[in-house]
Amino acid sequence: MVGNHKLWGGRFEASLEKWVEEFGASISFDQKMAEQDITGSLAHVTMLGEKGIIAKEEAEQIKSGLEELLIDYKNGQLTFDVTNEDIHMNIEALLTAKIGPVAGKLHTARSRNDQVATDMHLYLKMKLDEVLAKLKNLRQVLVDLADKHVETIMPGYTHLQHAQPISFGHHLMAYYSMFTRDAERFEFNVKHTDLSPLGAAALAGTTFPIDRERTAQLMGFAKPYSNSLDAVSDRDFILEFLANSSILMMHMSRLCEEVINWCSHEYQFVTLSDTFSTGSSIMPQKKNPDMAELIRGKSGRVYGNLIGLLTVMKSLPLAYNKDLQEDKEGMFDTVETITVSLDILAGMLSSMTVNDKRMAESTEKDFSNATELADYLATKGLPFREAHEIVGKLVLECTKAGHYLQDVPLARYQEISDLIEEDIYVALQSKTAVERRNSLGGTGFEQVRWQIEMAKKEF
Ligand code: ARG
């Protein structure tokens, strides 16, 4: 074929073959940014008109054309074409079809390089708001649940072995703290996303007297990037998002793993609502925590998206390279994965039943009160190391006899140490053990209530 009808076709004598063209195109996925692309163009053309770079009437014509396209897009009436490669050239082609050759003036003092970067910033900034709102909802669910379960006793674990009894509210507030730091990380991410690359043009800026602060302001960005090369090459605002999302997924996967354990037959600490569980096609009795497992599993793709983009970016010379087109799918996928996961987790937690009796009972037939006995002796003056040794021996004796510390008769206790009195049995109760751990940030009820009060002030 002679000639090339692409928007960039001037210096070409032949066209791309169809399959090569498809390899280079991004329209199948970057059409997600159609709205952002039009928003960016509206800001650009407004500024071009204001600065007299193009005539006022031309700017107005282009603006109304873009506004109509936005309406068409929202009504699902725009169709994109792979021969126009990406969203930027598709929108320009649609605009030309609507208003004629004057559409060609829109691209004055602009390149697809600053345009695509602008679209990505607009898109992620909007999505970060959504992520923060959903994270806030999840944190609220955790605080509400913790508030109901300050005095619900459960086994605290180390090495997945019963360690010391704790408050279930305390356990939930640990996750609240993690998700609060996640939110802080995303807030910081907003700061790096709230910058306008528009006007950096291809890489070096432009000779036209553009006003970058004006376009930044029109699009709602805090300010323009101050280096044009950086503006078109930077993708670390996306990397930061993927890294923050990976940490968030890791936190969610830990909580999901615990929920999966808690609803197993061995634990029976919680019962998930039917609306968040699934059955088995062969085993009629099954009620599976599929949603929690899926969130746990989806951590994999989010980590993958982070490693994928880090690898794309590694060693990439300045400024724009087509490699950068690979920045999008992982970001879109991560946005979708984390937003739905946050909703599912919040819904699953707020609708589950906590079997508080069963949780508490599971701390009564174990040795998770061994530290209480050691602390009891240490409080009465015995060096803690000696107390630890004595209690260790007694645990062994109990294990052999098939009973627990609370079953040891007072006479035996007094043979072991004359420091032990009748009040040992109260000290050995799980509730006492939890209630008394009132060091700052401990699981004592007062401390848990304090955490909840502080958390409530954040909403
Ligand atoms: N579709 C391209 C991307 O996503 C837009 C920028 C193209 N720029 C270029 N110089 N080829 O990165």
XYZ file of C-alpha atoms and ligand atoms in Angstrom:
471
model
C 0.000 0.000 0.000
C 1.375 3.395 -0.887
C 1.231 6.144 1.758
C 0.146 5.952 5.352
C -3.018 7.524 6.720
C -2.108 7.539 10.397
C -2.095 10.825 12.321
C 1.675 10.454 12.288
C 1.788 9.071 8.716
C 3.441 12.005 6.903
C 6.968 10.634 6.629
C 5.915 7.077 5.781
C 5.584 5.470 2.394
C 3.972 2.255 3.555
C 1.529 1.161 6.257
C 1.934 -1.318 9.069
C 0.604 -4.763 8.432
C -2.571 -5.414 10.422
C -1.007 -7.840 12.901
C 1.940 -5.519 13.528
C -0.453 -2.639 14.041
C -2.386 -4.693 16.581
C 0.798 -5.482 18.478
C 1.533 -1.775 18.855
C -2.000 -0.686 19.731
C -3.232 0.031 23.247
C -6.831 0.996 22.508
C -8.176 -2.336 23.795
C -7.176 -1.306 27.314
C -6.410 2.436 27.391
C -10.019 3.234 26.426
C -10.596 3.057 30.189
C -9.111 6.561 30.234
C -11.427 8.054 27.591
C -12.987 10.432 30.082
C -9.611 11.556 31.424
C -8.326 12.035 27.883
C -11.230 14.347 27.065
C -10.834 16.211 30.373
C -7.153 16.814 29.593
C -7.973 18.009 26.079
C -10.645 20.373 27.391
C -8.122 21.973 29.747
C -5.519 22.182 26.988
C -7.796 23.779 24.420
C -9.216 26.234 26.961
C -5.678 27.403 27.693
C -4.746 27.527 23.975
C -7.746 29.826 23.407
C -7.034 32.006 26.441
C -3.414 32.484 25.414
C -4.358 33.278 21.819
C -2.304 30.321 20.569
C -5.352 29.357 18.543
C -8.308 31.638 17.770
C -11.031 31.942 20.429
C -13.736 30.692 18.028
C -11.649 27.674 17.100
C -11.087 26.872 20.761
C -14.845 27.123 21.348
C -15.585 24.838 18.426
C -13.123 22.238 19.703
C -14.488 22.529 23.221
C -18.072 21.901 22.193
C -16.942 18.972 20.070
C -15.111 17.466 23.051
C -18.079 18.061 25.334
C -20.325 16.249 22.894
C -17.847 13.379 22.749
C -17.913 13.140 26.526
C -21.703 12.830 26.468
C -21.514 10.262 23.666
C -18.950 8.319 25.685
C -21.115 8.331 28.808
C -24.040 7.109 26.726
C -21.901 4.269 25.410
C -22.048 5.685 21.901
C -18.342 5.929 21.082
C -16.688 3.138 19.144
C -12.955 2.898 19.005
C -10.872 1.576 16.173
C -7.602 -0.307 16.416
C -6.236 1.489 13.348
C -6.204 4.608 15.506
C -3.820 2.821 17.888
C -4.629 4.383 21.230
C -7.229 6.415 23.093
C -5.553 9.725 22.260
C -5.654 9.251 18.494
C -9.097 7.650 18.648
C -10.534 10.679 20.425
C -8.823 13.006 17.965
C -10.200 11.004 15.026
C -13.707 11.080 16.520
C -13.383 14.812 17.078
C -12.303 15.337 13.477
C -15.297 13.323 12.299
C -17.517 15.596 14.392
C -16.096 19.079 13.749
C -13.814 18.739 10.737
C -10.166 19.792 10.199
C -10.202 22.450 12.960
C -9.839 19.468 15.334
C -6.254 19.288 14.119
C -5.466 22.453 16.109
C -6.053 20.685 19.425
C -2.677 18.974 19.296
C -0.786 22.293 19.110
C 1.917 22.459 21.812
C 1.167 18.953 23.011
C 2.399 15.415 22.428
C 0.889 12.036 23.171
C 3.745 11.669 25.641
C 2.511 14.356 28.010
C -1.071 13.471 27.112
C -0.818 9.833 28.180
C 0.999 10.781 31.371
C -1.737 13.323 32.119
C -4.468 10.732 31.587
C -2.732 8.306 33.924
C -2.401 10.936 36.656
C -6.059 11.943 36.335
C -7.198 8.337 36.372
C -5.126 7.244 39.353
C -5.933 10.355 41.353
C -9.644 9.608 40.998
C -9.144 5.938 41.869
C -6.998 6.767 44.911
C -9.972 8.678 46.340
C -12.126 5.601 45.849
C -9.518 3.320 47.439
C -9.219 5.648 50.443
C -13.002 5.729 50.898
C -13.206 1.928 50.783
C -10.282 1.552 53.181
C -12.017 3.930 55.558
C -15.124 1.786 55.414
C -13.110 -1.351 56.201
C -11.401 0.406 59.120
C -14.800 1.513 60.401
C -16.082 -2.080 60.227
C -13.077 -3.255 62.253
C -13.531 -0.580 64.909
C -17.255 -1.370 65.253
C -16.538 -5.074 65.581
C -13.715 -4.463 68.051
C -16.028 -2.243 70.092
C -18.440 -5.166 70.513
C -15.677 -7.591 71.438
C -13.414 -5.806 73.886
C -14.209 -8.457 76.494
C -14.359 -11.432 74.157
C -11.456 -13.670 75.097
C -9.549 -15.668 72.514
C -6.239 -17.479 72.412
C -3.358 -15.299 71.265
C -0.903 -17.303 69.166
C 2.789 -17.428 68.467
C 4.010 -20.164 66.101
C 0.273 -20.930 65.732
C 0.419 -22.371 69.264
C -1.692 -21.006 72.108
C 0.535 -18.374 73.704
C -1.438 -16.038 75.976
C -5.144 -15.199 76.055
C -6.049 -11.892 74.441
C -9.090 -9.758 73.705
C -10.653 -10.399 70.288
C -11.150 -6.639 70.069
C -7.405 -6.222 70.498
C -6.739 -8.666 67.676
C -9.067 -6.735 65.380
C -7.506 -3.425 66.337
C -4.102 -4.767 65.263
C -5.523 -5.015 61.736
C -7.101 -1.604 62.125
C -3.627 -0.189 62.778
C -2.195 -1.894 59.691
C -4.998 -0.607 57.476
C -4.564 2.881 58.911
C -0.913 2.875 57.854
C -2.012 1.577 54.442
C -4.351 4.560 54.171
C -1.508 6.912 55.111
C 0.629 5.393 52.380
C -2.122 5.955 49.805
C -2.564 9.535 51.035
C 1.119 10.144 50.402
C 0.654 8.539 46.998
C -2.013 11.169 46.216
C 0.631 13.852 46.709
C 2.824 12.336 43.987
C -0.127 11.769 41.673
C -1.495 15.275 42.054
C 0.922 16.739 39.485
C 0.272 17.795 35.914
C 2.609 16.578 33.156
C 0.617 18.481 30.511
C 2.726 20.950 28.543
C 5.921 18.929 28.851
C 5.081 18.065 25.225
C 7.216 15.314 23.689
C 10.080 15.730 26.161
C 11.523 19.236 26.028
C 8.632 21.627 26.496
C 7.399 23.834 23.660
C 8.071 27.141 21.921
C 4.389 28.125 22.216
C 3.567 30.504 25.081
C 1.507 27.915 27.008
C 0.346 28.293 30.603
C 0.973 25.022 32.428
C -0.265 26.335 35.743
C -3.584 27.170 34.133
C -4.065 23.701 32.654
C -2.994 22.125 35.974
C -5.591 24.269 37.726
C -8.302 23.460 35.175
C -7.742 19.740 35.717
C -7.657 20.111 39.507
C -3.974 19.258 39.963
C -1.957 20.863 42.753
C 0.783 22.017 40.348
C 2.676 21.156 37.149
C 5.759 18.912 37.116
C 8.783 21.197 37.138
C 10.948 19.157 34.731
C 9.572 18.234 31.305
C 11.736 15.090 30.971
C 10.618 13.872 34.359
C 6.979 14.683 33.552
C 6.855 12.354 30.538
C 9.100 9.605 31.955
C 7.920 9.340 35.537
C 5.879 6.316 36.450
C 6.883 6.114 40.081
C 3.482 7.436 41.153
C 2.125 4.169 39.680
C 4.880 2.064 41.221
C 4.083 3.619 44.566
C 0.444 2.708 44.060
C 1.349 -0.881 43.175
C 3.708 -1.148 46.148
C 1.090 0.294 48.503
C -1.495 -2.062 47.032
C 0.844 -5.014 47.528
C 1.248 -4.172 51.210
C -2.508 -3.715 51.514
C -3.160 -7.103 49.865
C -0.592 -8.696 52.154
C -2.455 -7.292 55.177
C -5.806 -8.418 53.801
C -4.419 -11.871 53.040
C -3.272 -12.269 56.644
C -6.694 -11.389 57.983
C -8.353 -13.640 55.400
C -6.065 -16.511 56.342
C -7.146 -16.078 59.963
C -10.827 -15.968 59.014
C -10.321 -19.176 57.008
C -8.774 -20.819 60.077
C -11.404 -19.421 62.411
C -14.302 -20.905 60.479
C -12.729 -24.359 60.203
C -14.108 -27.238 62.272
C -10.998 -27.181 64.470
C -11.511 -23.556 65.546
C -15.200 -22.722 65.066
C -14.480 -19.177 66.279
C -16.608 -17.492 63.624
C -19.417 -18.447 61.269
C -19.485 -16.662 57.938
C -22.833 -15.486 56.682
C -24.395 -17.527 53.867
C -24.178 -14.467 51.657
C -20.369 -14.625 51.741
C -19.926 -18.412 51.572
C -20.175 -21.083 48.910
C -21.030 -24.776 48.842
C -19.480 -27.826 47.248
C -20.849 -29.576 44.176
C -20.149 -32.984 45.702
C -20.036 -32.626 49.499
C -23.448 -31.461 50.685
C -22.254 -30.400 54.138
C -19.651 -27.917 52.889
C -19.703 -24.204 53.533
C -16.514 -22.751 52.148
C -14.843 -19.383 52.823
C -14.198 -18.867 49.084
C -14.228 -15.079 49.267
C -11.504 -14.970 51.913
C -9.467 -17.490 49.916
C -9.859 -15.428 46.761
C -8.624 -12.257 48.428
C -5.681 -14.249 49.775
C -5.051 -15.618 46.284
C -5.408 -12.279 44.526
C -2.395 -10.948 46.433
C -0.391 -12.858 43.833
C -1.560 -10.828 40.860
C -1.050 -7.526 42.666
C 2.541 -8.435 43.608
C 2.977 -9.579 39.999
C 1.801 -6.209 38.703
C 4.347 -4.452 40.928
C 7.235 -6.649 39.810
C 6.052 -6.353 36.205
C 6.202 -2.558 36.148
C 9.421 -2.389 38.163
C 10.961 -4.571 35.489
C 9.549 -2.455 32.655
C 11.010 0.666 34.254
C 14.392 -0.773 35.136
C 17.206 0.820 33.093
C 14.749 2.684 30.864
C 16.579 5.700 29.440
C 14.924 9.118 29.408
C 12.531 10.198 28.097
C 9.505 8.436 26.516
C 9.900 4.869 25.241
C 7.088 2.686 23.979
C 7.856 0.288 26.845
C 5.886 2.750 28.946
C 2.682 1.629 27.268
C 3.063 -1.482 29.450
C 2.309 0.612 32.548
C -1.455 0.438 32.168
C -2.935 -3.027 32.411
C -1.260 -3.828 35.727
C -2.479 -0.552 37.165
C -6.072 -1.086 35.981
C -6.039 -4.651 37.224
C -4.700 -3.583 40.613
C -7.300 -0.837 40.969
C -10.056 -3.344 40.257
C -8.584 -6.043 42.476
C -8.058 -3.922 45.554
C -11.325 -2.000 45.357
C -13.457 -5.135 45.128
C -11.340 -6.952 47.737
C -11.812 -4.092 50.204
C -15.590 -4.250 49.748
C -15.740 -8.031 50.015
C -13.614 -8.110 53.157
C -15.670 -5.377 54.838
C -18.918 -7.149 53.935
C -17.639 -10.523 55.087
C -16.439 -9.200 58.448
C -19.534 -7.164 59.222
C -21.874 -10.058 58.433
C -20.016 -12.897 60.209
C -21.098 -14.292 63.571
C -18.479 -14.365 66.298
C -18.779 -17.466 68.478
C -17.470 -15.726 71.574
C -18.200 -18.600 73.971
C -16.273 -21.057 71.866
C -13.346 -18.629 71.562
C -13.182 -18.141 75.315
C -13.559 -21.863 76.041
C -10.594 -22.665 73.865
C -8.373 -20.745 76.289
C -9.587 -22.765 79.265
C -8.188 -26.141 78.355
C -4.627 -25.148 77.581
C -1.461 -23.792 79.161
C -1.836 -20.234 77.904
C -1.991 -19.123 81.553
C 1.541 -20.385 82.318
C 2.951 -16.856 82.096
C 0.362 -15.798 84.728
C 1.824 -18.239 87.239
C 5.376 -17.119 86.464
C 4.371 -13.435 86.744
C 2.533 -14.211 89.999
C 5.738 -15.614 91.525
C 7.867 -12.794 90.103
C 5.492 -10.180 91.577
C 6.073 -11.807 94.951
C 9.824 -11.336 94.618
C 11.076 -14.496 92.938
C 13.501 -13.724 90.048
C 11.555 -14.245 86.794
C 14.046 -16.801 85.442
C 13.536 -19.012 88.530
C 9.789 -18.611 88.296
C 9.947 -19.611 84.591
C 11.890 -22.775 85.494
C 9.449 -23.773 88.247
C 6.401 -23.250 86.029
C 8.032 -25.112 83.126
C 8.545 -28.150 85.365
C 4.981 -27.942 86.610
C 3.636 -27.779 83.031
C 5.552 -30.959 82.271
C 4.115 -32.612 85.388
C 0.574 -31.553 84.384
C 1.061 -32.764 80.800
C 2.035 -36.176 82.132
C -0.907 -36.207 84.568
C -3.323 -35.062 81.845
C -4.546 -31.876 83.491
C -3.932 -28.115 83.490
C -2.506 -25.522 85.872
C -5.940 -24.568 87.145
C -6.502 -28.232 88.179
C -3.411 -28.413 90.415
C -4.509 -28.554 94.096
C -3.417 -25.750 96.432
C -1.421 -28.224 98.549
C 0.737 -29.120 95.544
C 1.206 -25.445 94.716
C 2.373 -24.766 98.242
C 4.880 -27.631 98.069
C 6.312 -25.977 94.966
C 6.488 -22.516 96.514
C 5.232 -21.011 99.742
C 4.631 -17.787 97.833
C 1.524 -19.330 96.258
C -1.845 -18.678 97.920
C -5.536 -19.322 97.234
C -5.766 -16.275 94.919
C -3.686 -18.140 92.326
C -6.868 -19.651 90.840
C -8.273 -16.213 89.984
C -4.914 -15.161 88.528
C -4.956 -18.237 86.303
C -8.320 -17.404 84.707
C -8.064 -16.182 81.107
C -10.229 -13.176 81.768
C -7.966 -12.040 84.619
C -4.924 -12.623 82.440
C -6.313 -10.388 79.713
C -7.812 -7.733 81.948
C -4.563 -7.201 83.838
C -2.346 -6.669 80.794
C -2.761 -2.952 80.990
C 0.658 -1.840 79.851
C 0.386 0.726 77.070
C -0.867 -0.957 73.899
C -1.478 -4.232 75.752
C -4.559 -6.420 75.500
C -6.027 -5.218 78.842
C -9.633 -4.073 78.389
C -8.756 -0.490 79.329
C -6.029 -0.384 76.720
C -8.256 -1.818 74.011
C -10.966 0.720 74.848
C -8.354 3.466 74.635
C -7.296 2.289 71.140
C -10.926 2.228 70.030
C -11.557 5.739 71.379
C -8.525 7.067 69.509
C -9.605 5.291 66.333
C -13.109 6.725 66.520
C -11.648 10.232 66.582
C -10.090 9.547 63.191
C -13.463 9.235 61.466
N -0.263 4.635 23.679
C 0.926 5.279 24.104
C 1.244 4.857 25.550
O 0.392 4.317 26.155
C 0.760 6.758 24.066
C 2.021 7.528 23.916
C 2.611 7.263 22.583
N 3.737 8.077 22.333
C 4.639 7.780 21.372
N 5.629 8.592 21.241
N 4.526 6.707 20.643
O 2.325 5.033 26.043
